[in-house]
Amino acid sequence: MKKLLLILLISAGFVSCISEEDPVQPFPRGDLTTGNTGDNDIYYQQVYYDLSSNTMKAVNNNMDWDLGFEGSEEGFHVILNFGRLMKAVDLGPVDFDSVTEDNLPDKDSPLWEVDHPEGKLDSGVFAIWWDIQEGPGKSLDHVYLIDRGPYENRASRYLKMKINGFTDSVYSISYEYFHTGDGIVYNMIVKDNDVNFTCFSFAEGGKTVDLQPDKNDWDILFSTYTEKLWDGSQYLIYSVRGALINYKYCAALYLDSAIVNDYFDGEVEFSELDYDSVKDLELLPVRNEIGHDWKRIIDINDPNLGYEVKSGQIYIIKDTDGFLYKLHFIGYSSQTGLGIKGFPIFEFKQL
């Protein structure tokens, strides 16, 4: 009987330890926050932004780099700097020395390509430049024509390039300008696993430039970038200004009319959105899911009137830490100069 009493007393003590008197506290969600790019005009600067700290993690000029070399352990893609309106043509495995200025298409020719606006690396200009069977140590030896963008003079704008391979964590490239007479230049770019892409500039004989913040430290890049827009008969390349997500580690979703009708009975208010109302939405790892269409020209016949923001457009974002946010834009003008475009202002809140 004493043993039974002892067991009952121990059991009662154990139950008291897991009682409902000490519930798990929910993660603090915080208040509505206003963010902006400060004095950085996204017509000319690229701004990496972190939502959790409401800070700019890095800022660089659009002209600071030309190519990006993938940093992930299993990735070997190469991208163009979308902030320069760069384009390229893949000529295939032709003889490098045989390629001359005569091979350059007209600057507006549809032969020029840009990387996929959504960030699909296998659909980019360089795509799979290596031998799939043998790996990135073996290049397909394609020759690429490079247009560094309209901000360069002709001598520094056009060149031909090859990606020679990847060995011991180092990319190897060679290139030659058509007009400088400098001959073939060879460069080595060391893979950096801490960033999405190691940036490289053709300037000054070629150099690696340390620009991107740690891949886990930012969520949105505000920048000029290239977009393919349908004009009714074909896709045209445009230079636009907008927001690109860190799509390797983040996801986002624009709450368009179809989603609003399906999930919110045709109506949604930014102030009323909470975690429960968006937790079942399928967010997309698409670079331009936020994009540029959160603003519009006030009068297309008079661009000097500037832009107005579509504040009713709402975006849901999952950041690099896995937290959900709601976000919308409330301005696009400098806070220090009335009417000067290129300065996004936005509100967001963790859900």
Short mmCIF file of C-alpha atoms in Angstrom, two decimals:
data_model
loop_
_atom_site.label_atom_id
_atom_site.label_comp_id
_atom_site.label_asym_id
_atom_site.label_seq_id
_atom_site.Cartn_x
_atom_site.Cartn_y
_atom_site.Cartn_z
CA MET A 1 0.00 0.00 0.00
CA LYS A 2 2.87 2.35 0.86
CA LYS A 3 4.50 1.54 -2.50
CA LEU A 4 1.27 2.35 -4.32
CA LEU A 5 0.97 5.66 -2.45
CA LEU A 6 4.57 6.54 -3.35
CA ILE A 7 3.96 5.83 -7.04
CA LEU A 8 0.83 7.99 -7.02
CA LEU A 9 2.71 10.89 -5.40
CA ILE A 10 5.57 10.71 -7.96
CA SER A 11 3.08 10.58 -10.81
CA ALA A 12 1.25 13.63 -9.49
CA GLY A 13 4.52 15.56 -9.24
CA PHE A 14 5.44 14.65 -12.85
CA VAL A 15 2.08 15.78 -14.17
CA SER A 16 2.45 19.13 -12.39
CA CYS A 17 5.73 19.68 -14.28
CA ILE A 18 3.99 19.54 -17.67
CA SER A 19 0.84 21.41 -16.72
CA GLU A 20 -0.69 24.13 -18.87
CA GLU A 21 0.59 26.80 -16.48
CA ASP A 22 3.71 27.35 -18.66
CA PRO A 23 2.55 27.56 -22.31
CA VAL A 24 5.07 28.04 -25.14
CA GLN A 25 5.37 31.73 -25.96
CA PRO A 26 4.73 32.71 -29.60
CA PHE A 27 7.55 34.32 -31.58
CA PRO A 28 7.24 38.13 -31.41
CA ARG A 29 6.01 39.44 -34.76
CA GLY A 30 6.81 43.13 -34.37
CA ASP A 31 5.15 46.21 -35.81
CA LEU A 32 4.66 47.50 -39.33
CA THR A 33 8.05 48.64 -40.62
CA THR A 34 8.97 51.14 -43.33
CA GLY A 35 12.02 50.42 -45.47
CA ASN A 36 13.78 52.31 -48.26
CA THR A 37 17.01 52.44 -50.23
CA GLY A 38 18.18 55.66 -48.60
CA ASP A 39 20.15 57.88 -50.95
CA ASN A 40 20.75 55.02 -53.38
CA ASP A 41 19.03 55.48 -56.75
CA ILE A 42 18.28 52.05 -58.24
CA TYR A 43 18.75 53.49 -61.71
CA TYR A 44 22.45 53.48 -60.86
CA GLN A 45 22.92 51.38 -57.72
CA GLN A 46 22.20 47.80 -56.69
CA VAL A 47 20.96 47.56 -53.10
CA TYR A 48 20.88 44.28 -51.13
CA TYR A 49 18.24 44.41 -48.39
CA ASP A 50 17.57 42.29 -45.30
CA LEU A 51 14.01 42.36 -43.96
CA SER A 52 14.67 40.92 -40.49
CA SER A 53 17.08 43.73 -39.59
CA ASN A 54 15.54 46.38 -41.89
CA THR A 55 18.99 47.22 -43.21
CA MET A 56 20.89 47.53 -46.47
CA LYS A 57 23.54 44.81 -46.43
CA ALA A 58 25.54 46.02 -49.44
CA VAL A 59 25.39 48.66 -52.16
CA ASN A 60 27.34 48.82 -55.42
CA ASN A 61 27.25 50.74 -58.69
CA ASN A 62 25.63 49.01 -61.67
CA MET A 63 28.91 49.36 -63.61
CA ASP A 64 31.08 47.63 -60.99
CA TRP A 65 30.85 44.15 -62.51
CA ASP A 66 30.13 42.25 -65.72
CA LEU A 67 29.85 38.53 -64.93
CA GLY A 68 28.83 36.47 -61.91
CA PHE A 69 30.32 33.03 -61.22
CA GLU A 70 28.15 30.68 -59.17
CA GLY A 71 29.34 30.07 -55.62
CA SER A 72 27.27 27.04 -54.54
CA GLU A 73 29.15 23.78 -54.05
CA GLU A 74 27.37 21.98 -56.90
CA GLY A 75 26.75 24.98 -59.17
CA PHE A 76 28.94 26.21 -62.04
CA HIS A 77 26.73 28.69 -63.88
CA VAL A 78 27.83 32.08 -65.14
CA ILE A 79 25.49 35.08 -65.39
CA LEU A 80 25.51 38.52 -67.00
CA ASN A 81 25.18 41.69 -64.96
CA PHE A 82 21.52 42.55 -65.57
CA GLY A 83 22.12 46.05 -64.16
CA ARG A 84 24.24 47.03 -67.19
CA LEU A 85 21.74 45.81 -69.82
CA MET A 86 24.36 43.29 -70.95
CA LYS A 87 23.63 40.85 -73.77
CA ALA A 88 25.46 37.96 -75.39
CA VAL A 89 25.39 35.58 -78.35
CA ASP A 90 26.46 31.93 -78.16
CA LEU A 91 28.33 31.15 -81.39
CA GLY A 92 28.90 27.52 -80.44
CA PRO A 93 32.24 25.64 -80.62
CA VAL A 94 33.87 27.79 -83.30
CA ASP A 95 37.53 28.74 -83.65
CA PHE A 96 38.22 31.63 -81.28
CA ASP A 97 40.71 33.36 -83.59
CA SER A 98 38.28 33.27 -86.51
CA VAL A 99 35.70 35.41 -84.71
CA THR A 100 35.96 39.09 -85.68
CA GLU A 101 33.95 42.26 -85.35
CA ASP A 102 32.12 41.25 -88.52
CA ASN A 103 30.39 38.54 -86.47
CA LEU A 104 28.71 41.13 -84.24
CA PRO A 105 24.96 41.42 -84.87
CA ASP A 106 23.35 44.84 -85.01
CA LYS A 107 22.91 46.19 -81.47
CA ASP A 108 19.11 45.73 -81.71
CA SER A 109 19.24 42.30 -83.35
CA PRO A 110 17.10 39.52 -81.80
CA LEU A 111 20.22 37.32 -81.91
CA TRP A 112 21.37 39.03 -78.71
CA GLU A 113 20.14 37.24 -75.59
CA VAL A 114 19.83 38.08 -71.90
CA ASP A 115 19.62 35.75 -68.93
CA HIS A 116 16.20 34.43 -67.97
CA PRO A 117 14.40 37.13 -65.91
CA GLU A 118 13.09 34.51 -63.46
CA GLY A 119 16.64 33.41 -62.66
CA LYS A 120 16.49 30.03 -64.41
CA LEU A 121 20.19 29.35 -64.70
CA ASP A 122 19.87 26.46 -67.16
CA SER A 123 18.03 28.85 -69.50
CA GLY A 124 20.62 31.61 -69.24
CA VAL A 125 22.92 32.87 -71.97
CA PHE A 126 25.79 30.63 -70.86
CA ALA A 127 23.49 27.84 -69.56
CA ILE A 128 25.45 24.58 -69.49
CA TRP A 129 28.87 25.63 -70.81
CA TRP A 130 30.55 22.42 -69.62
CA ASP A 131 30.47 18.78 -70.74
CA ILE A 132 27.66 17.12 -68.76
CA GLN A 133 29.35 13.71 -68.89
CA GLU A 134 32.85 14.83 -67.88
CA GLY A 135 31.90 17.71 -65.59
CA PRO A 136 32.93 21.38 -65.40
CA GLY A 137 36.60 20.55 -65.81
CA LYS A 138 35.79 19.98 -69.47
CA SER A 139 34.46 23.02 -71.35
CA LEU A 140 32.32 22.76 -74.48
CA ASP A 141 34.59 25.52 -75.85
CA HIS A 142 31.77 27.73 -77.03
CA VAL A 143 32.70 31.25 -78.07
CA TYR A 144 30.45 34.07 -76.86
CA LEU A 145 30.01 37.58 -78.20
CA ILE A 146 29.59 39.99 -75.29
CA ASP A 147 27.84 43.37 -75.30
CA ARG A 148 28.75 45.14 -72.04
CA GLY A 149 25.86 47.55 -72.46
CA PRO A 150 25.08 50.98 -73.92
CA TYR A 151 27.03 52.83 -71.21
CA GLU A 152 30.38 51.76 -72.71
CA ASN A 153 32.08 53.28 -75.75
CA ARG A 154 32.46 50.96 -78.71
CA ALA A 155 36.08 50.04 -77.90
CA SER A 156 35.20 48.73 -74.44
CA ARG A 157 31.67 47.56 -75.24
CA TYR A 158 32.19 44.51 -77.46
CA LEU A 159 34.39 41.46 -76.95
CA LYS A 160 34.56 37.71 -77.54
CA MET A 161 34.96 35.25 -74.68
CA LYS A 162 35.40 31.58 -73.77
CA ILE A 163 34.89 29.76 -70.48
CA ASN A 164 37.86 27.39 -70.42
CA GLY A 165 36.87 25.25 -67.46
CA PHE A 166 36.64 24.85 -63.70
CA THR A 167 39.41 23.11 -61.74
CA ASP A 168 40.36 23.14 -58.03
CA SER A 169 37.63 25.68 -57.18
CA VAL A 170 38.79 28.09 -59.90
CA TYR A 171 36.96 29.21 -63.05
CA SER A 172 39.14 30.00 -66.07
CA ILE A 173 38.11 32.39 -68.85
CA SER A 174 39.75 34.05 -71.81
CA TYR A 175 38.53 37.04 -73.80
CA GLU A 176 39.59 39.66 -76.31
CA TYR A 177 38.23 43.09 -77.21
CA PHE A 178 37.68 43.79 -80.88
CA HIS A 179 39.08 47.34 -80.81
CA THR A 180 41.74 47.73 -78.13
CA GLY A 181 44.50 45.63 -79.71
CA ASP A 182 45.40 44.23 -76.29
CA GLY A 183 45.27 40.61 -77.43
CA ILE A 184 43.78 37.69 -75.52
CA VAL A 185 43.40 38.16 -71.77
CA TYR A 186 43.26 35.20 -69.36
CA ASN A 187 41.65 35.42 -65.92
CA MET A 188 41.06 33.09 -62.98
CA ILE A 189 38.02 33.50 -60.69
CA VAL A 190 37.99 31.64 -57.38
CA LYS A 191 34.64 30.13 -56.35
CA ASP A 192 33.28 31.61 -53.11
CA ASN A 193 30.76 29.37 -51.33
CA ASP A 194 29.64 32.23 -49.06
CA VAL A 195 27.94 34.20 -51.85
CA ASN A 196 25.50 33.37 -54.64
CA PHE A 197 27.88 34.69 -57.30
CA THR A 198 31.44 35.96 -57.31
CA CYS A 199 31.48 39.15 -59.37
CA PHE A 200 34.01 39.80 -62.12
CA SER A 201 34.76 42.96 -64.13
CA PHE A 202 36.40 43.13 -67.56
CA ALA A 203 37.78 46.56 -66.62
CA GLU A 204 41.48 47.13 -65.94
CA GLY A 205 42.62 43.87 -67.48
CA GLY A 206 40.00 41.84 -65.63
CA LYS A 207 39.48 41.61 -61.87
CA THR A 208 37.35 39.93 -59.23
CA VAL A 209 35.31 42.42 -57.22
CA ASP A 210 33.92 41.71 -53.74
CA LEU A 211 30.34 42.98 -53.95
CA GLN A 212 27.66 40.50 -52.90
CA PRO A 213 26.88 40.04 -49.19
CA ASP A 214 26.73 36.59 -47.60
CA LYS A 215 24.07 34.50 -49.35
CA ASN A 216 22.08 34.12 -46.11
CA ASP A 217 22.22 37.80 -45.13
CA TRP A 218 19.85 39.38 -47.66
CA ASP A 219 16.34 38.88 -49.04
CA ILE A 220 15.71 41.49 -51.77
CA LEU A 221 17.93 43.15 -54.37
CA PHE A 222 16.70 46.52 -55.64
CA SER A 223 18.22 47.11 -59.04
CA THR A 224 17.94 47.90 -62.70
CA TYR A 225 17.52 44.59 -64.53
CA THR A 226 16.61 43.16 -67.93
CA GLU A 227 13.09 41.88 -68.56
CA LYS A 228 11.50 40.24 -71.58
CA LEU A 229 8.13 41.85 -72.25
CA TRP A 230 5.52 40.81 -74.81
CA ASP A 231 4.59 43.57 -77.29
CA GLY A 232 1.75 41.61 -78.92
CA SER A 233 3.88 39.85 -81.50
CA GLN A 234 7.24 39.08 -79.89
CA TYR A 235 9.27 39.35 -76.70
CA LEU A 236 11.41 42.47 -76.47
CA ILE A 237 14.28 43.15 -74.07
CA TYR A 238 13.67 46.07 -71.74
CA SER A 239 15.67 47.68 -68.98
CA VAL A 240 13.43 48.09 -65.91
CA ARG A 241 13.81 49.00 -62.24
CA GLY A 242 12.43 46.77 -59.51
CA ALA A 243 12.93 44.22 -56.74
CA LEU A 244 14.51 40.78 -57.17
CA ILE A 245 14.38 38.19 -54.40
CA ASN A 246 17.27 36.05 -53.20
CA TYR A 247 15.57 33.18 -54.99
CA LYS A 248 18.04 30.47 -53.97
CA TYR A 249 17.08 30.92 -50.31
CA CYS A 250 13.84 32.95 -50.36
CA ALA A 251 10.44 32.68 -52.01
CA ALA A 252 7.67 35.18 -52.76
CA LEU A 253 4.19 35.51 -54.16
CA TYR A 254 2.30 38.42 -55.67
CA LEU A 255 -1.34 38.30 -54.58
CA ASP A 256 -2.83 38.80 -58.02
CA SER A 257 -6.55 38.87 -58.80
CA ALA A 258 -6.76 35.08 -59.27
CA ILE A 259 -5.23 34.41 -55.85
CA VAL A 260 -7.36 37.08 -54.21
CA ASN A 261 -10.51 35.53 -55.70
CA ASP A 262 -9.55 31.96 -54.76
CA TYR A 263 -8.19 32.53 -51.28
CA PHE A 264 -9.69 35.80 -50.06
CA ASP A 265 -13.18 35.83 -51.58
CA GLY A 266 -12.27 38.59 -54.01
CA GLU A 267 -11.02 41.17 -51.54
CA VAL A 268 -7.92 41.58 -49.38
CA GLU A 269 -6.60 44.43 -47.28
CA PHE A 270 -2.92 44.77 -46.42
CA SER A 271 -3.69 45.65 -42.81
CA GLU A 272 -5.83 42.54 -42.30
CA LEU A 273 -3.40 39.93 -43.60
CA ASP A 274 -2.02 37.65 -40.89
CA TYR A 275 -0.08 34.41 -40.73
CA ASP A 276 -3.14 32.16 -40.75
CA SER A 277 -4.50 33.77 -43.91
CA VAL A 278 -1.35 33.19 -45.98
CA LYS A 279 0.37 30.14 -44.44
CA ASP A 280 -1.09 27.73 -47.03
CA LEU A 281 -0.13 29.79 -50.08
CA GLU A 282 2.54 28.31 -52.33
CA LEU A 283 5.37 30.80 -52.55
CA LEU A 284 7.67 30.75 -55.58
CA PRO A 285 11.51 30.75 -55.76
CA VAL A 286 11.31 33.09 -58.76
CA ARG A 287 13.78 35.97 -58.95
CA ASN A 288 11.39 38.55 -60.41
CA GLU A 289 8.21 37.51 -58.55
CA ILE A 290 8.09 41.02 -57.05
CA GLY A 291 9.61 42.57 -60.15
CA HIS A 292 8.89 46.06 -61.49
CA ASP A 293 5.11 46.22 -61.98
CA TRP A 294 4.33 47.73 -58.55
CA LYS A 295 4.55 51.20 -60.14
CA ARG A 296 3.31 52.86 -63.31
CA ILE A 297 4.02 56.01 -65.31
CA ILE A 298 1.47 58.69 -64.42
CA ASP A 299 1.14 59.83 -68.03
CA ILE A 300 2.78 57.77 -70.77
CA ASN A 301 2.70 60.87 -73.03
CA ASP A 302 4.66 62.88 -70.46
CA PRO A 303 7.28 60.72 -68.66
CA ASN A 304 8.50 63.81 -66.78
CA LEU A 305 5.44 63.51 -64.54
CA GLY A 306 7.08 60.48 -62.95
CA TYR A 307 5.57 57.35 -61.44
CA GLU A 308 2.81 56.45 -59.06
CA VAL A 309 2.95 53.36 -56.85
CA LYS A 310 0.31 50.64 -56.87
CA SER A 311 0.09 50.38 -53.08
CA GLY A 312 -2.77 47.89 -53.34
CA GLN A 313 -0.43 45.25 -54.77
CA ILE A 314 0.61 42.94 -51.96
CA TYR A 315 3.51 40.51 -51.82
CA ILE A 316 4.17 37.65 -49.40
CA ILE A 317 7.84 36.84 -48.84
CA LYS A 318 9.63 34.04 -47.03
CA ASP A 319 13.05 35.31 -45.94
CA THR A 320 16.33 33.43 -45.57
CA ASP A 321 15.38 32.53 -41.98
CA GLY A 322 12.08 30.99 -43.08
CA PHE A 323 9.83 33.72 -41.66
CA LEU A 324 6.87 35.09 -43.61
CA TYR A 325 6.37 38.79 -44.33
CA LYS A 326 3.73 40.86 -46.08
CA LEU A 327 5.02 43.80 -48.13
CA HIS A 328 3.72 46.58 -50.34
CA PHE A 329 5.24 49.70 -51.88
CA ILE A 330 4.20 53.19 -50.85
CA GLY A 331 6.65 55.40 -52.73
CA TYR A 332 9.24 55.64 -55.50
CA SER A 333 10.67 59.15 -55.04
CA SER A 334 13.67 60.40 -53.13
CA GLN A 335 12.90 61.55 -49.62
CA THR A 336 15.46 64.34 -50.02
CA GLY A 337 14.49 65.51 -53.50
CA LEU A 338 10.85 65.93 -54.43
CA GLY A 339 9.84 63.97 -57.51
CA ILE A 340 13.20 62.29 -58.16
CA LYS A 341 12.40 58.71 -59.21
CA GLY A 342 14.36 55.57 -58.42
CA PHE A 343 14.04 55.37 -54.63
CA PRO A 344 11.65 52.59 -53.50
CA ILE A 345 9.81 53.03 -50.22
CA PHE A 346 7.91 50.06 -48.84
CA GLU A 347 6.06 48.79 -45.79
CA PHE A 348 6.39 45.27 -44.46
CA LYS A 349 5.56 43.21 -41.40
CA GLN A 350 6.56 39.79 -40.17
CA LEU A 351 3.57 37.47 -39.90
#
